[in-house]
Short mmCIF file of C-alpha atoms in Angstrom, two decimals:
data_model
loop_
_atom_site.label_atom_id
_atom_site.label_comp_id
_atom_site.label_asym_id
_atom_site.label_seq_id
_atom_site.Cartn_x
_atom_site.Cartn_y
_atom_site.Cartn_z
CA MET L 1 -50.01 -19.71 -62.73
CA PRO L 2 -51.27 -21.32 -59.50
CA SER L 3 -54.97 -21.75 -59.44
CA LEU L 4 -57.35 -20.72 -56.74
CA GLN L 5 -57.64 -24.31 -55.65
CA ASP L 6 -53.87 -24.54 -55.17
CA ALA L 7 -53.87 -21.38 -53.07
CA GLN L 8 -56.65 -22.73 -50.90
CA GLU L 9 -54.74 -25.97 -50.48
CA HIS L 10 -51.54 -24.16 -49.38
CA ALA L 11 -53.51 -22.00 -46.94
CA SER L 12 -55.18 -25.07 -45.51
CA ASN L 13 -51.79 -26.76 -45.06
CA ALA L 14 -50.31 -23.67 -43.35
CA ALA L 15 -53.31 -23.37 -41.04
CA SER L 16 -53.08 -27.04 -40.23
CA TRP L 17 -49.32 -26.72 -39.49
CA VAL L 18 -49.92 -23.70 -37.24
CA GLU L 19 -52.76 -25.50 -35.50
CA GLN L 20 -50.55 -28.49 -34.87
CA ASN L 21 -47.53 -26.50 -33.54
CA TRP L 22 -49.05 -23.51 -31.74
CA SER L 23 -49.10 -25.38 -28.47
CA THR L 24 -45.38 -26.13 -28.79
CA TRP L 25 -44.58 -22.49 -29.56
CA LEU L 26 -46.69 -21.35 -26.65
CA ALA L 27 -44.92 -23.77 -24.32
CA ILE L 28 -41.50 -22.62 -25.51
CA GLY L 29 -42.46 -18.95 -25.16
CA LEU L 30 -43.85 -19.46 -21.67
CA ARG L 31 -40.75 -21.40 -20.67
CA VAL L 32 -38.44 -18.65 -21.96
CA LEU L 33 -40.55 -16.00 -20.24
CA LEU L 34 -40.45 -17.94 -16.98
CA ILE L 35 -36.66 -18.34 -17.19
CA VAL L 36 -36.15 -14.61 -17.86
CA VAL L 37 -38.51 -13.56 -15.05
CA ILE L 38 -36.87 -15.90 -12.53
CA ALA L 39 -33.36 -14.78 -13.59
CA VAL L 40 -34.20 -11.07 -13.32
CA ALA L 41 -35.94 -11.53 -9.96
CA LEU L 42 -33.08 -13.63 -8.59
CA ARG L 43 -30.52 -11.07 -9.78
CA VAL L 44 -32.40 -8.22 -8.07
CA VAL L 45 -32.71 -10.18 -4.82
CA VAL L 46 -29.05 -11.20 -4.77
CA ARG L 47 -27.80 -7.68 -5.54
CA ARG L 48 -29.98 -6.20 -2.80
CA ALA L 49 -28.77 -8.81 -0.34
CA ILE L 50 -25.14 -7.98 -1.16
CA THR L 51 -25.83 -4.24 -0.80
CA LYS L 52 -27.48 -4.76 2.61
CA LEU L 53 -24.56 -6.91 3.73
CA ILE L 54 -22.06 -4.20 2.75
CA ASP L 55 -24.16 -1.52 4.50
CA ARG L 56 -24.29 -3.62 7.66
CA MET L 57 -20.51 -4.00 7.58
CA ASN L 58 -20.15 -0.21 7.35
CA ARG L 59 -22.59 0.38 10.22
CA THR L 60 -20.73 -2.12 12.39
CA ALA L 61 -17.44 -0.34 11.70
CA GLN L 62 -18.99 3.08 12.40
CA ALA L 63 -20.35 1.86 15.74
CA VAL L 64 -16.82 1.53 17.17
CA ASP L 65 -15.63 4.94 16.01
CA GLY L 66 -14.40 7.01 18.92
CA THR L 67 -13.66 3.97 21.08
CA ALA L 68 -10.38 2.30 21.93
CA LEU L 69 -11.10 -0.38 19.35
CA GLY L 70 -11.97 2.21 16.74
CA GLY L 71 -8.54 3.79 17.12
CA LEU L 72 -6.95 0.56 15.95
CA LEU L 73 -9.23 0.19 12.92
CA VAL L 74 -8.76 1.72 9.52
CA ASN L 75 -10.18 5.13 8.64
CA ALA L 76 -13.68 5.70 7.29
CA GLU L 77 -12.56 6.45 3.72
CA ARG L 78 -10.61 3.21 3.55
CA ARG L 79 -13.58 1.22 4.87
CA ARG L 80 -15.91 2.90 2.39
CA GLN L 81 -13.70 2.20 -0.65
CA ARG L 82 -13.00 -1.35 0.44
CA SER L 83 -16.69 -2.13 0.99
CA GLN L 84 -17.63 -0.56 -2.35
CA ALA L 85 -14.98 -2.59 -4.18
CA ILE L 86 -16.06 -5.84 -2.51
CA GLY L 87 -19.73 -5.10 -3.21
CA SER L 88 -19.01 -4.26 -6.84
CA VAL L 89 -17.07 -7.50 -7.37
CA LEU L 90 -19.73 -9.64 -5.69
CA ARG L 91 -22.57 -8.01 -7.63
CA SER L 92 -20.73 -8.43 -10.93
CA VAL L 93 -19.97 -12.09 -10.25
CA ALA L 94 -23.58 -12.77 -9.20
CA SER L 95 -24.99 -11.05 -12.30
CA PHE L 96 -22.62 -12.93 -14.61
CA LEU L 97 -23.51 -16.32 -13.12
CA ILE L 98 -27.27 -15.75 -13.05
CA LEU L 99 -27.60 -14.19 -16.50
CA GLY L 100 -25.15 -16.63 -18.08
CA THR L 101 -27.04 -19.61 -16.69
CA ALA L 102 -30.35 -18.12 -17.86
CA ALA L 103 -28.98 -17.60 -21.39
CA LEU L 104 -27.83 -21.21 -21.60
CA MET L 105 -31.23 -22.43 -20.39
CA VAL L 106 -33.00 -20.30 -23.02
CA LEU L 107 -30.81 -21.75 -25.77
CA GLY L 108 -31.51 -25.23 -24.47
CA THR L 109 -35.25 -24.52 -24.63
CA PHE L 110 -34.94 -23.94 -28.38
CA GLU L 111 -33.21 -27.36 -28.62
CA ILE L 112 -29.90 -25.83 -29.69
CA ASN L 113 -26.90 -28.09 -29.20
CA LEU L 114 -24.81 -26.35 -26.55
CA ALA L 115 -21.75 -28.61 -26.77
CA PRO L 116 -20.08 -26.77 -29.71
CA LEU L 117 -20.96 -23.43 -28.13
CA LEU L 118 -19.43 -24.36 -24.77
CA ALA L 119 -16.35 -25.78 -26.49
CA SER L 120 -15.90 -22.59 -28.52
CA ALA L 121 -16.38 -20.48 -25.41
CA GLY L 122 -13.76 -22.54 -23.59
CA VAL L 123 -11.22 -22.12 -26.40
CA ALA L 124 -11.97 -18.40 -26.63
CA GLY L 125 -11.59 -18.07 -22.87
CA VAL L 126 -8.21 -19.78 -22.94
CA ALA L 127 -7.05 -17.56 -25.83
CA ILE L 128 -8.22 -14.41 -24.07
CA GLY L 129 -6.59 -15.61 -20.86
CA PHE L 130 -3.22 -16.04 -22.58
CA GLY L 131 -3.51 -12.77 -24.48
CA ALA L 132 -4.61 -10.69 -21.51
CA ARG L 133 -2.85 -12.62 -18.75
CA ASN L 134 -1.40 -9.45 -17.25
CA LEU L 135 -4.86 -7.91 -17.00
CA VAL L 136 -6.27 -11.07 -15.44
CA THR L 137 -3.35 -11.23 -13.00
CA ASP L 138 -3.84 -7.60 -11.99
CA PHE L 139 -7.57 -8.11 -11.49
CA LEU L 140 -7.24 -11.27 -9.41
CA SER L 141 -4.44 -9.74 -7.30
CA GLY L 142 -6.62 -6.67 -6.68
CA VAL L 143 -9.58 -8.83 -5.63
CA PHE L 144 -7.55 -10.85 -3.12
CA MET L 145 -5.77 -7.71 -1.88
CA ILE L 146 -9.12 -6.08 -1.09
CA LEU L 147 -10.63 -9.22 0.45
CA GLU L 148 -7.58 -9.76 2.67
CA ASP L 149 -7.41 -6.03 3.56
CA GLN L 150 -3.66 -5.83 2.94
CA TYR L 151 -3.73 -2.03 2.67
CA GLY L 152 -6.17 0.78 2.00
CA VAL L 153 -6.57 4.52 1.48
CA GLY L 154 -4.40 6.52 3.86
CA ASP L 155 -1.87 3.75 4.54
CA SER L 156 1.83 4.29 4.01
CA ILE L 157 3.18 1.24 2.22
CA ASP L 158 6.35 -0.04 0.60
CA ALA L 159 5.32 -2.00 -2.49
CA GLY L 160 8.86 -2.76 -3.66
CA VAL L 161 8.50 -1.00 -7.00
CA ALA L 162 7.32 2.21 -5.26
CA SER L 163 6.51 3.51 -1.81
CA GLY L 164 4.27 6.25 -0.46
CA GLU L 165 0.76 6.96 0.82
CA VAL L 166 -2.16 5.12 -0.78
CA ILE L 167 -4.62 7.62 -2.29
CA GLU L 168 -6.74 5.23 -4.38
CA VAL L 169 -7.25 1.47 -4.48
CA GLY L 170 -8.57 -0.21 -7.62
CA LEU L 171 -8.98 -3.76 -8.83
CA ARG L 172 -6.22 -3.29 -11.42
CA VAL L 173 -4.08 -0.33 -10.30
CA THR L 174 -3.14 1.18 -6.94
CA LYS L 175 -2.29 4.90 -6.72
CA LEU L 176 0.52 6.01 -4.40
CA ARG L 177 1.72 9.52 -3.55
CA GLY L 178 5.47 9.59 -2.93
CA ASP L 179 7.39 11.62 -0.39
CA ASN L 180 8.14 14.34 -2.99
CA GLY L 181 4.53 14.61 -4.16
CA GLU L 182 4.83 12.36 -7.20
CA ILE L 183 1.99 9.92 -7.98
CA TRP L 184 2.85 6.29 -8.69
CA TYR L 185 0.50 3.97 -10.59
CA VAL L 186 1.35 0.45 -9.45
CA ARG L 187 -0.24 -2.56 -11.15
CA ASN L 188 -1.53 -5.00 -8.55
CA GLY L 189 -0.07 -7.95 -10.43
CA GLU L 190 3.44 -6.47 -10.22
CA VAL L 191 3.41 -6.24 -6.41
CA LYS L 192 5.29 -9.22 -4.97
CA ARG L 193 5.42 -8.05 -1.36
CA ILE L 194 3.81 -5.30 0.70
CA GLY L 195 5.20 -3.52 3.73
CA ASN L 196 2.36 -1.68 5.50
CA LEU L 197 3.72 1.06 7.75
CA SER L 198 0.29 2.16 9.02
CA GLN L 199 -1.05 -0.96 10.70
CA GLY L 200 -0.46 -1.83 14.34
CA TRP L 201 2.20 0.45 15.77
CA ALA L 202 5.59 1.97 14.90
CA THR L 203 8.86 2.38 16.78
CA ALA L 204 10.76 5.65 17.18
CA GLY L 205 14.45 5.13 17.92
CA VAL L 206 17.06 7.80 18.74
CA ASP L 207 20.80 7.24 19.23
CA VAL L 208 22.43 9.72 21.66
CA THR L 209 26.22 9.99 21.40
CA VAL L 210 28.05 11.34 24.46
CA ARG L 211 31.64 11.49 25.70
CA PRO L 212 33.05 8.34 27.30
CA ASP L 213 33.72 10.13 30.60
CA GLU L 214 30.07 11.23 31.11
CA ASP L 215 28.14 9.98 34.12
CA LEU L 216 25.84 7.29 32.75
CA GLU L 217 23.37 7.57 35.64
CA LYS L 218 23.06 11.30 35.00
CA VAL L 219 22.52 10.69 31.28
CA ARG L 220 19.84 8.08 32.03
CA ARG L 221 18.09 10.38 34.52
CA VAL L 222 17.95 13.27 32.04
CA LEU L 223 16.64 11.01 29.25
CA VAL L 224 13.93 9.58 31.52
CA GLU L 225 12.84 13.10 32.52
CA VAL L 226 12.69 14.16 28.86
CA GLY L 227 10.55 11.14 28.00
CA ALA L 228 8.18 11.67 30.93
CA GLU L 229 7.73 15.36 30.08
CA MET L 230 7.11 14.58 26.43
CA SER L 231 4.50 11.95 27.37
CA ARG L 232 2.52 14.60 29.25
CA ASP L 233 2.58 17.29 26.55
CA GLU L 234 0.08 17.51 23.69
CA PRO L 235 -0.09 16.23 20.99
CA TRP L 236 2.71 13.83 21.88
CA ASN L 237 0.68 12.17 24.63
CA GLU L 238 -1.59 10.77 21.88
CA ARG L 239 1.19 9.86 19.47
CA LEU L 240 3.19 8.00 22.10
CA TRP L 241 1.62 4.60 22.78
CA GLY L 242 4.14 3.69 25.44
CA PRO L 243 6.78 5.23 27.71
CA VAL L 244 10.07 6.47 26.31
CA GLU L 245 12.56 3.77 27.31
CA VAL L 246 16.33 4.06 27.71
CA LEU L 247 17.50 0.73 26.33
CA GLY L 248 21.11 1.21 27.45
CA LEU L 249 24.49 1.45 25.76
CA ASP L 250 24.41 0.53 22.10
CA SER L 251 28.19 0.83 21.63
CA VAL L 252 31.24 1.97 23.59
CA LEU L 253 34.26 3.41 21.75
CA LEU L 254 37.44 5.19 22.82
CA ASP L 255 36.08 8.64 22.04
CA GLN L 256 32.29 8.23 22.45
CA MET L 257 29.39 6.20 23.83
CA VAL L 258 26.04 5.63 22.12
CA VAL L 259 22.89 5.42 24.27
CA ARG L 260 19.78 3.99 22.60
CA VAL L 261 16.34 5.53 23.30
CA SER L 262 13.15 3.94 21.96
CA ALA L 263 9.37 4.51 22.14
CA LYS L 264 6.28 2.84 20.69
CA THR L 265 4.27 5.34 18.64
CA MET L 266 1.16 5.71 16.55
CA PRO L 267 1.55 4.27 13.01
CA GLY L 268 3.07 6.79 10.63
CA LYS L 269 4.19 9.16 13.42
CA ALA L 270 7.57 7.65 14.25
CA LEU L 271 9.57 10.23 12.25
CA SER L 272 7.91 13.25 13.89
CA VAL L 273 8.36 11.70 17.35
CA GLU L 274 12.06 11.10 16.65
CA ARG L 275 12.59 14.71 15.59
CA GLU L 276 10.81 16.10 18.65
CA LEU L 277 12.69 13.70 20.92
CA ARG L 278 16.06 14.78 19.49
CA TRP L 279 15.13 18.42 19.98
CA ARG L 280 14.15 17.92 23.63
CA ILE L 281 17.21 15.79 24.37
CA LYS L 282 19.55 18.45 22.98
CA VAL L 283 17.90 21.19 25.05
CA ALA L 284 17.96 19.05 28.22
CA PHE L 285 21.60 18.04 27.73
CA ASP L 286 22.65 21.66 27.28
CA ALA L 287 20.87 22.54 30.51
CA ALA L 288 22.51 19.61 32.33
CA ASP L 289 25.96 20.36 30.88
CA ILE L 290 26.14 17.06 29.01
CA GLN L 291 27.97 17.33 25.73
CA ILE L 292 26.82 15.47 22.63
CA VAL L 293 29.70 14.37 20.43
CA GLY L 294 30.04 12.81 17.03
CA GLY L 295 31.97 13.19 13.81
CA ILE L 296 35.45 14.69 14.47
CA PRO L 297 36.94 13.36 17.76
CA LEU L 298 37.10 15.95 20.52
CA GLN L 299 40.43 17.09 21.97
CA ALA L 300 41.20 16.67 25.62
CA ASP L 301 40.88 19.77 27.79
CA GLY L 302 44.15 21.72 28.07
CA ASP L 303 45.71 20.37 24.90
CA ALA L 304 47.12 22.98 22.57
CA PRO L 305 45.56 23.12 19.14
CA ALA L 306 47.49 21.23 16.54
CA ASP L 307 49.70 23.19 14.15
CA PRO L 308 48.01 23.09 10.71
CA ALA L 309 51.44 23.21 9.03
CA ALA L 310 52.88 20.37 11.08
CA GLY L 311 52.10 17.81 8.46
CA VAL L 312 53.51 19.85 5.57
CA ALA L 313 56.96 18.82 4.32
CA ALA L 314 59.82 21.33 4.44
CA PRO L 315 60.67 23.05 1.15
CA SER L 316 63.41 21.37 -0.87
CA ALA L 317 66.82 23.05 -1.27
CA TYR L 318 66.72 22.25 -4.96
CA ALA L 319 63.69 24.51 -5.41
CA SER L 320 65.98 27.56 -5.52
CA ALA L 321 68.30 27.87 -8.54
CA THR L 322 70.87 29.89 -6.56
CA SER L 323 71.24 27.46 -3.64
CA PRO L 324 74.59 25.65 -3.30
CA GLN L 325 72.88 22.32 -3.79
CA SER L 326 71.33 23.43 -7.09
CA VAL L 327 74.66 24.93 -8.31
CA ALA L 328 76.54 21.75 -7.40
CA ALA L 329 73.99 19.59 -9.15
CA SER L 330 73.85 21.67 -12.35
CA PRO L 331 75.78 20.27 -15.38
CA ILE L 332 79.13 21.79 -16.39
CA VAL L 333 78.85 23.86 -19.51
CA PRO L 334 81.65 23.00 -22.00
CA THR L 335 83.93 25.89 -23.02
CA THR L 336 84.67 26.66 -26.65
CA LYS L 337 88.03 27.87 -28.02
#
């Protein structure tokens, strides 16, 4: 059994050890506290700065709404989602860098050897990168797609694997609504090329097929009048971004001529403009007595209709068993005695 003197000696040694090391503990604690406070304060400042930057970008885009420049920009929903995605990525990257650096500094304060830890983290990162390479590829592709503003909500795109209207943009998956209402989930890493049909302008083209003996000047005059009238009517005056042009003869055949009509339109409105233009051209041609042809070649005026049985072969004489040809060709039946 330890004696009272031994207990007093151990207590004296412990007090002496604490007295000798309390200053070191206090210094380490203050250093850790200072690192944590600076890291938290820096994280808050950086996140607020990123949020203010994103808000300023949105206010700048809203300032041009309703102007000629605003008509060429993307819609408000697309700007909002793009700014939110960029802000989220920047805030996450800033938090990871600041807090990760602070954690390493805290471990270094406790005199922990960081070399094995960093080596293990590097190996683990490589293993995770190989195992989840598709996820990493999708994420990085989504980040660069958003930063480069390749497409956004409301755009009609052709992504190769699917096409339709963009209804949601994410860092890993893009949602498309197809022409028949189906929803496509396209991984950003699988998209090799993008065709954006909603940026800039579109072209509406209509081929008008007429008879080869029509007066070309009359056809051109009627088409120009149709285009001018359509440019004045609403809502086509907003959807047409240029005059309806008669480009000329696209082809000349023995039984028909093809006249090409083209117009520059608002993005995504080319199909509706083409349908309305065809409708107006048909009505105007009927009024001007200009016939639209195509498909089965037309017959010349005054020609008698062709006999539908002209191409049918005449019935064979051998089809009837009582015809002289059939009787002469039938075998002779032997007689029996």
